[in-house]
Amino acid sequence: VSHSQWDSSILKTFKYGACHHSSLILDIARLGMLGFNLFKLKEPAKPTILFQTHAETKDIVYAFHNEKEIENMLKSGEPYVHILKANFYRMPLKMQLEYARRSNLYLGAQRDSLLHILFLAEEAVLVEIYPSRNSMQHVRNIARLAGKIYIQFSKANVTCNGGFVGLKVDVKALQRL
């Protein structure tokens, strides 16, 4: 049974997930931005990519094994784009939300911290990277409810080493995206 068919599902309220721009989700985002005074932040002057990383520890299970290679590929677009690299687990919440608000494209591994999509610039896009055996859709659903564009990076190009210990991304395929 899919989540949208559960009796208590928020998606059932919105006709099996067919809604976009949920006022509840957008109000939650607005409240967070208001609380941290983020409405005054200007949209980025040039396209800004937020690359969310994670240190490889026993608690962080979606670290990129080839993080430096991904970062170098992203930086090859400079000076036409600005790159923000962030490990949200080591940043204060206000700084996390500021980074998100200043970003047009958000690139990260599948995990709950991608829910920062609520605070992205209005025209922002989320690229979620996760292993093929994972079929969780909660980030995709929140992105739709927040009215953001969601792209799932090709599952065939992502592999796991030792279960969900880390991800090795096909950087050439990511660059073509």
PDB file of C-alpha atoms in Angstrom:
ATOM      1  CA  VAL A   1       0.000   0.000   0.000  1.00  0.00           C
ATOM      2  CA  SER A   2       1.479   3.339  -0.995  1.00  0.00           C
ATOM      3  CA  HIS A   3       1.630   6.265   1.422  1.00  0.00           C
ATOM      4  CA  SER A   4      -1.048   8.128  -0.524  1.00  0.00           C
ATOM      5  CA  GLN A   5      -3.560   5.374   0.236  1.00  0.00           C
ATOM      6  CA  TRP A   6      -3.142   5.406   4.030  1.00  0.00           C
ATOM      7  CA  ASP A   7      -6.219   6.716   5.841  1.00  0.00           C
ATOM      8  CA  SER A   8      -4.146   9.309   7.719  1.00  0.00           C
ATOM      9  CA  SER A   9      -2.050  10.403   4.729  1.00  0.00           C
ATOM     10  CA  ILE A  10      -1.738  14.121   4.030  1.00  0.00           C
ATOM     11  CA  LEU A  11      -1.558  13.113   0.371  1.00  0.00           C
ATOM     12  CA  LYS A  12      -5.047  11.610   0.563  1.00  0.00           C
ATOM     13  CA  THR A  13      -6.306  15.010   1.649  1.00  0.00           C
ATOM     14  CA  PHE A  14      -4.834  16.416  -1.563  1.00  0.00           C
ATOM     15  CA  LYS A  15      -6.329  13.793  -3.869  1.00  0.00           C
ATOM     16  CA  TYR A  16      -3.529  11.204  -3.801  1.00  0.00           C
ATOM     17  CA  GLY A  17      -0.600  13.560  -3.999  1.00  0.00           C
ATOM     18  CA  ALA A  18      -1.728  15.454  -7.073  1.00  0.00           C
ATOM     19  CA  CYS A  19      -1.430  18.837  -5.368  1.00  0.00           C
ATOM     20  CA  HIS A  20       1.261  21.456  -5.701  1.00  0.00           C
ATOM     21  CA  HIS A  21       1.984  24.525  -3.592  1.00  0.00           C
ATOM     22  CA  SER A  22       0.402  23.298  -0.348  1.00  0.00           C
ATOM     23  CA  SER A  23      -0.472  26.274   1.837  1.00  0.00           C
ATOM     24  CA  LEU A  24       0.416  24.283   4.994  1.00  0.00           C
ATOM     25  CA  ILE A  25       3.935  23.478   3.733  1.00  0.00           C
ATOM     26  CA  LEU A  26       4.505  26.998   2.419  1.00  0.00           C
ATOM     27  CA  ASP A  27       3.274  28.521   5.700  1.00  0.00           C
ATOM     28  CA  ILE A  28       5.760  26.378   7.630  1.00  0.00           C
ATOM     29  CA  ALA A  29       8.571  27.629   5.382  1.00  0.00           C
ATOM     30  CA  ARG A  30       7.429  31.256   5.699  1.00  0.00           C
ATOM     31  CA  LEU A  31       7.309  30.964   9.482  1.00  0.00           C
ATOM     32  CA  GLY A  32      10.889  29.662   9.575  1.00  0.00           C
ATOM     33  CA  MET A  33      12.111  32.429   7.257  1.00  0.00           C
ATOM     34  CA  LEU A  34      10.271  35.071   9.261  1.00  0.00           C
ATOM     35  CA  GLY A  35      11.733  33.779  12.535  1.00  0.00           C
ATOM     36  CA  PHE A  36      15.287  34.023  11.174  1.00  0.00           C
ATOM     37  CA  ASN A  37      14.645  37.285   9.277  1.00  0.00           C
ATOM     38  CA  LEU A  38      15.468  35.644   5.938  1.00  0.00           C
ATOM     39  CA  PHE A  39      12.927  37.519   3.822  1.00  0.00           C
ATOM     40  CA  LYS A  40      15.436  40.362   3.476  1.00  0.00           C
ATOM     41  CA  LEU A  41      17.955  38.129   1.680  1.00  0.00           C
ATOM     42  CA  LYS A  42      18.257  39.004  -1.993  1.00  0.00           C
ATOM     43  CA  GLU A  43      17.996  36.350  -4.679  1.00  0.00           C
ATOM     44  CA  PRO A  44      21.473  35.282  -5.836  1.00  0.00           C
ATOM     45  CA  ALA A  45      22.985  37.587  -8.501  1.00  0.00           C
ATOM     46  CA  LYS A  46      24.396  34.595 -10.368  1.00  0.00           C
ATOM     47  CA  PRO A  47      23.253  30.975 -10.279  1.00  0.00           C
ATOM     48  CA  THR A  48      24.243  29.389  -6.975  1.00  0.00           C
ATOM     49  CA  ILE A  49      24.636  25.661  -6.367  1.00  0.00           C
ATOM     50  CA  LEU A  50      24.373  24.347  -2.819  1.00  0.00           C
ATOM     51  CA  PHE A  51      26.337  21.103  -2.564  1.00  0.00           C
ATOM     52  CA  GLN A  52      25.433  19.428   0.712  1.00  0.00           C
ATOM     53  CA  THR A  53      28.078  17.052   2.003  1.00  0.00           C
ATOM     54  CA  HIS A  54      28.464  14.816   5.021  1.00  0.00           C
ATOM     55  CA  ALA A  55      31.550  13.603   6.827  1.00  0.00           C
ATOM     56  CA  GLU A  56      31.961   9.843   6.725  1.00  0.00           C
ATOM     57  CA  THR A  57      31.250   8.625  10.235  1.00  0.00           C
ATOM     58  CA  LYS A  58      29.315   5.724  11.668  1.00  0.00           C
ATOM     59  CA  ASP A  59      26.315   8.059  12.144  1.00  0.00           C
ATOM     60  CA  ILE A  60      26.289   9.603   8.656  1.00  0.00           C
ATOM     61  CA  VAL A  61      25.334   6.942   6.156  1.00  0.00           C
ATOM     62  CA  TYR A  62      25.027   8.905   2.923  1.00  0.00           C
ATOM     63  CA  ALA A  63      28.492  10.420   2.532  1.00  0.00           C
ATOM     64  CA  PHE A  64      29.900  10.741  -0.972  1.00  0.00           C
ATOM     65  CA  HIS A  65      32.935   8.527  -1.562  1.00  0.00           C
ATOM     66  CA  ASN A  66      34.029  10.809  -4.421  1.00  0.00           C
ATOM     67  CA  GLU A  67      33.037  14.151  -2.887  1.00  0.00           C
ATOM     68  CA  LYS A  68      36.167  15.970  -4.129  1.00  0.00           C
ATOM     69  CA  GLU A  69      35.525  14.793  -7.699  1.00  0.00           C
ATOM     70  CA  ILE A  70      31.935  16.098  -7.540  1.00  0.00           C
ATOM     71  CA  GLU A  71      33.115  19.390  -6.065  1.00  0.00           C
ATOM     72  CA  ASN A  72      35.754  19.821  -8.810  1.00  0.00           C
ATOM     73  CA  MET A  73      33.130  19.171 -11.489  1.00  0.00           C
ATOM     74  CA  LEU A  74      30.827  21.794  -9.960  1.00  0.00           C
ATOM     75  CA  LYS A  75      33.677  24.316  -9.684  1.00  0.00           C
ATOM     76  CA  SER A  76      34.462  23.853 -13.383  1.00  0.00           C
ATOM     77  CA  GLY A  77      31.375  26.032 -13.981  1.00  0.00           C
ATOM     78  CA  GLU A  78      32.899  29.031 -12.200  1.00  0.00           C
ATOM     79  CA  PRO A  79      32.884  32.011 -12.703  1.00  0.00           C
ATOM     80  CA  TYR A  80      29.415  31.542 -14.256  1.00  0.00           C
ATOM     81  CA  VAL A  81      28.033  29.867 -11.141  1.00  0.00           C
ATOM     82  CA  HIS A  82      28.750  30.195  -7.442  1.00  0.00           C
ATOM     83  CA  ILE A  83      29.277  27.031  -5.379  1.00  0.00           C
ATOM     84  CA  LEU A  84      28.279  26.769  -1.719  1.00  0.00           C
ATOM     85  CA  LYS A  85      29.596  23.601  -0.081  1.00  0.00           C
ATOM     86  CA  ALA A  86      27.997  22.837   3.259  1.00  0.00           C
ATOM     87  CA  ASN A  87      27.855  20.155   5.900  1.00  0.00           C
ATOM     88  CA  PHE A  88      24.632  21.088   7.708  1.00  0.00           C
ATOM     89  CA  TYR A  89      25.474  18.834  10.635  1.00  0.00           C
ATOM     90  CA  ARG A  90      28.243  21.253  11.567  1.00  0.00           C
ATOM     91  CA  MET A  91      26.398  24.537  10.994  1.00  0.00           C
ATOM     92  CA  PRO A  92      23.959  26.587  13.085  1.00  0.00           C
ATOM     93  CA  LEU A  93      20.354  26.364  11.855  1.00  0.00           C
ATOM     94  CA  LYS A  94      20.198  30.020  10.785  1.00  0.00           C
ATOM     95  CA  MET A  95      23.277  29.592   8.572  1.00  0.00           C
ATOM     96  CA  GLN A  96      21.783  26.430   7.059  1.00  0.00           C
ATOM     97  CA  LEU A  97      18.611  28.309   6.109  1.00  0.00           C
ATOM     98  CA  GLU A  98      20.616  31.258   4.729  1.00  0.00           C
ATOM     99  CA  TYR A  99      22.637  28.907   2.507  1.00  0.00           C
ATOM    100  CA  ALA A 100      19.439  27.297   1.279  1.00  0.00           C
ATOM    101  CA  ARG A 101      17.714  30.632   0.632  1.00  0.00           C
ATOM    102  CA  ARG A 102      20.689  31.868  -1.419  1.00  0.00           C
ATOM    103  CA  SER A 103      20.683  28.787  -3.671  1.00  0.00           C
ATOM    104  CA  ASN A 104      19.101  28.091  -7.042  1.00  0.00           C
ATOM    105  CA  LEU A 105      20.152  24.459  -7.266  1.00  0.00           C
ATOM    106  CA  TYR A 106      20.427  22.124  -4.285  1.00  0.00           C
ATOM    107  CA  LEU A 107      22.465  18.940  -4.748  1.00  0.00           C
ATOM    108  CA  GLY A 108      22.671  16.332  -2.013  1.00  0.00           C
ATOM    109  CA  ALA A 109      22.361  12.715  -0.969  1.00  0.00           C
ATOM    110  CA  GLN A 110      18.958  11.364   0.034  1.00  0.00           C
ATOM    111  CA  ARG A 111      18.237  12.162   3.645  1.00  0.00           C
ATOM    112  CA  ASP A 112      15.980  14.286   5.794  1.00  0.00           C
ATOM    113  CA  SER A 113      18.293  17.307   5.635  1.00  0.00           C
ATOM    114  CA  LEU A 114      17.187  17.801   2.019  1.00  0.00           C
ATOM    115  CA  LEU A 115      13.971  19.158   3.517  1.00  0.00           C
ATOM    116  CA  HIS A 116      15.771  22.513   3.477  1.00  0.00           C
ATOM    117  CA  ILE A 117      14.169  22.689   0.033  1.00  0.00           C
ATOM    118  CA  LEU A 118      11.378  24.581   1.803  1.00  0.00           C
ATOM    119  CA  PHE A 119      13.705  27.571   2.173  1.00  0.00           C
ATOM    120  CA  LEU A 120      15.285  27.665  -1.304  1.00  0.00           C
ATOM    121  CA  ALA A 121      14.959  30.589  -3.692  1.00  0.00           C
ATOM    122  CA  GLU A 122      11.610  30.628  -5.478  1.00  0.00           C
ATOM    123  CA  GLU A 123      12.886  29.180  -8.783  1.00  0.00           C
ATOM    124  CA  ALA A 124      15.157  26.576  -7.149  1.00  0.00           C
ATOM    125  CA  VAL A 125      15.682  22.973  -8.197  1.00  0.00           C
ATOM    126  CA  LEU A 126      16.558  20.007  -5.971  1.00  0.00           C
ATOM    127  CA  VAL A 127      18.720  17.161  -7.317  1.00  0.00           C
ATOM    128  CA  GLU A 128      18.479  14.201  -4.960  1.00  0.00           C
ATOM    129  CA  ILE A 129      21.086  11.437  -5.228  1.00  0.00           C
ATOM    130  CA  TYR A 130      20.383   8.061  -3.685  1.00  0.00           C
ATOM    131  CA  PRO A 131      21.060   4.362  -4.226  1.00  0.00           C
ATOM    132  CA  SER A 132      18.834   2.329  -6.503  1.00  0.00           C
ATOM    133  CA  ARG A 133      17.495   0.051  -3.791  1.00  0.00           C
ATOM    134  CA  ASN A 134      16.025   2.980  -1.903  1.00  0.00           C
ATOM    135  CA  SER A 135      12.550   4.028  -3.015  1.00  0.00           C
ATOM    136  CA  MET A 136      11.632   6.579  -0.339  1.00  0.00           C
ATOM    137  CA  GLN A 137       9.647   9.467  -1.792  1.00  0.00           C
ATOM    138  CA  HIS A 138       9.244  11.854   1.165  1.00  0.00           C
ATOM    139  CA  VAL A 139      11.686  14.495  -0.157  1.00  0.00           C
ATOM    140  CA  ARG A 140      10.051  14.371  -3.608  1.00  0.00           C
ATOM    141  CA  ASN A 141       6.604  14.818  -2.047  1.00  0.00           C
ATOM    142  CA  ILE A 142       7.713  17.792   0.088  1.00  0.00           C
ATOM    143  CA  ALA A 143       9.340  19.383  -2.980  1.00  0.00           C
ATOM    144  CA  ARG A 144       6.067  19.084  -4.901  1.00  0.00           C
ATOM    145  CA  LEU A 145       4.073  20.502  -2.002  1.00  0.00           C
ATOM    146  CA  ALA A 146       6.520  23.434  -1.760  1.00  0.00           C
ATOM    147  CA  GLY A 147       6.194  24.103  -5.495  1.00  0.00           C
ATOM    148  CA  LYS A 148       9.851  23.310  -6.249  1.00  0.00           C
ATOM    149  CA  ILE A 149      11.314  21.364  -9.137  1.00  0.00           C
ATOM    150  CA  TYR A 150      12.572  17.932  -8.083  1.00  0.00           C
ATOM    151  CA  ILE A 151      15.058  15.805 -10.040  1.00  0.00           C
ATOM    152  CA  GLN A 152      16.007  12.329  -8.933  1.00  0.00           C
ATOM    153  CA  PHE A 153      19.528  11.558 -10.128  1.00  0.00           C
ATOM    154  CA  SER A 154      19.657   8.395 -12.202  1.00  0.00           C
ATOM    155  CA  LYS A 155      19.689   5.436  -9.846  1.00  0.00           C
ATOM    156  CA  ALA A 156      21.843   3.432 -12.246  1.00  0.00           C
ATOM    157  CA  ASN A 157      24.676   5.910 -11.805  1.00  0.00           C
ATOM    158  CA  VAL A 158      24.839   5.694  -8.036  1.00  0.00           C
ATOM    159  CA  THR A 159      26.379   2.760  -6.196  1.00  0.00           C
ATOM    160  CA  CYS A 160      26.761   1.936  -2.544  1.00  0.00           C
ATOM    161  CA  ASN A 161      29.775   0.508  -0.833  1.00  0.00           C
ATOM    162  CA  GLY A 162      29.009  -1.678   2.171  1.00  0.00           C
ATOM    163  CA  GLY A 163      25.264  -1.097   2.291  1.00  0.00           C
ATOM    164  CA  PHE A 164      24.405   2.552   2.864  1.00  0.00           C
ATOM    165  CA  VAL A 165      27.855   3.556   4.099  1.00  0.00           C
ATOM    166  CA  GLY A 166      28.545   5.869   1.197  1.00  0.00           C
ATOM    167  CA  LEU A 167      27.728   6.775  -2.355  1.00  0.00           C
ATOM    168  CA  LYS A 168      29.984   6.800  -5.401  1.00  0.00           C
ATOM    169  CA  VAL A 169      28.480   9.092  -7.993  1.00  0.00           C
ATOM    170  CA  ASP A 170      29.060   8.843 -11.733  1.00  0.00           C
ATOM    171  CA  VAL A 171      30.333  12.423 -12.062  1.00  0.00           C
ATOM    172  CA  LYS A 172      30.226  12.446 -15.883  1.00  0.00           C
ATOM    173  CA  ALA A 173      26.536  11.506 -15.804  1.00  0.00           C
ATOM    174  CA  LEU A 174      25.892  14.144 -13.130  1.00  0.00           C
ATOM    175  CA  GLN A 175      27.626  16.778 -15.261  1.00  0.00           C
ATOM    176  CA  ARG A 176      25.388  15.912 -18.237  1.00  0.00           C
ATOM    177  CA  LEU A 177      22.335  16.444 -16.015  1.00  0.00           C
TER     178      LEU A 177
END
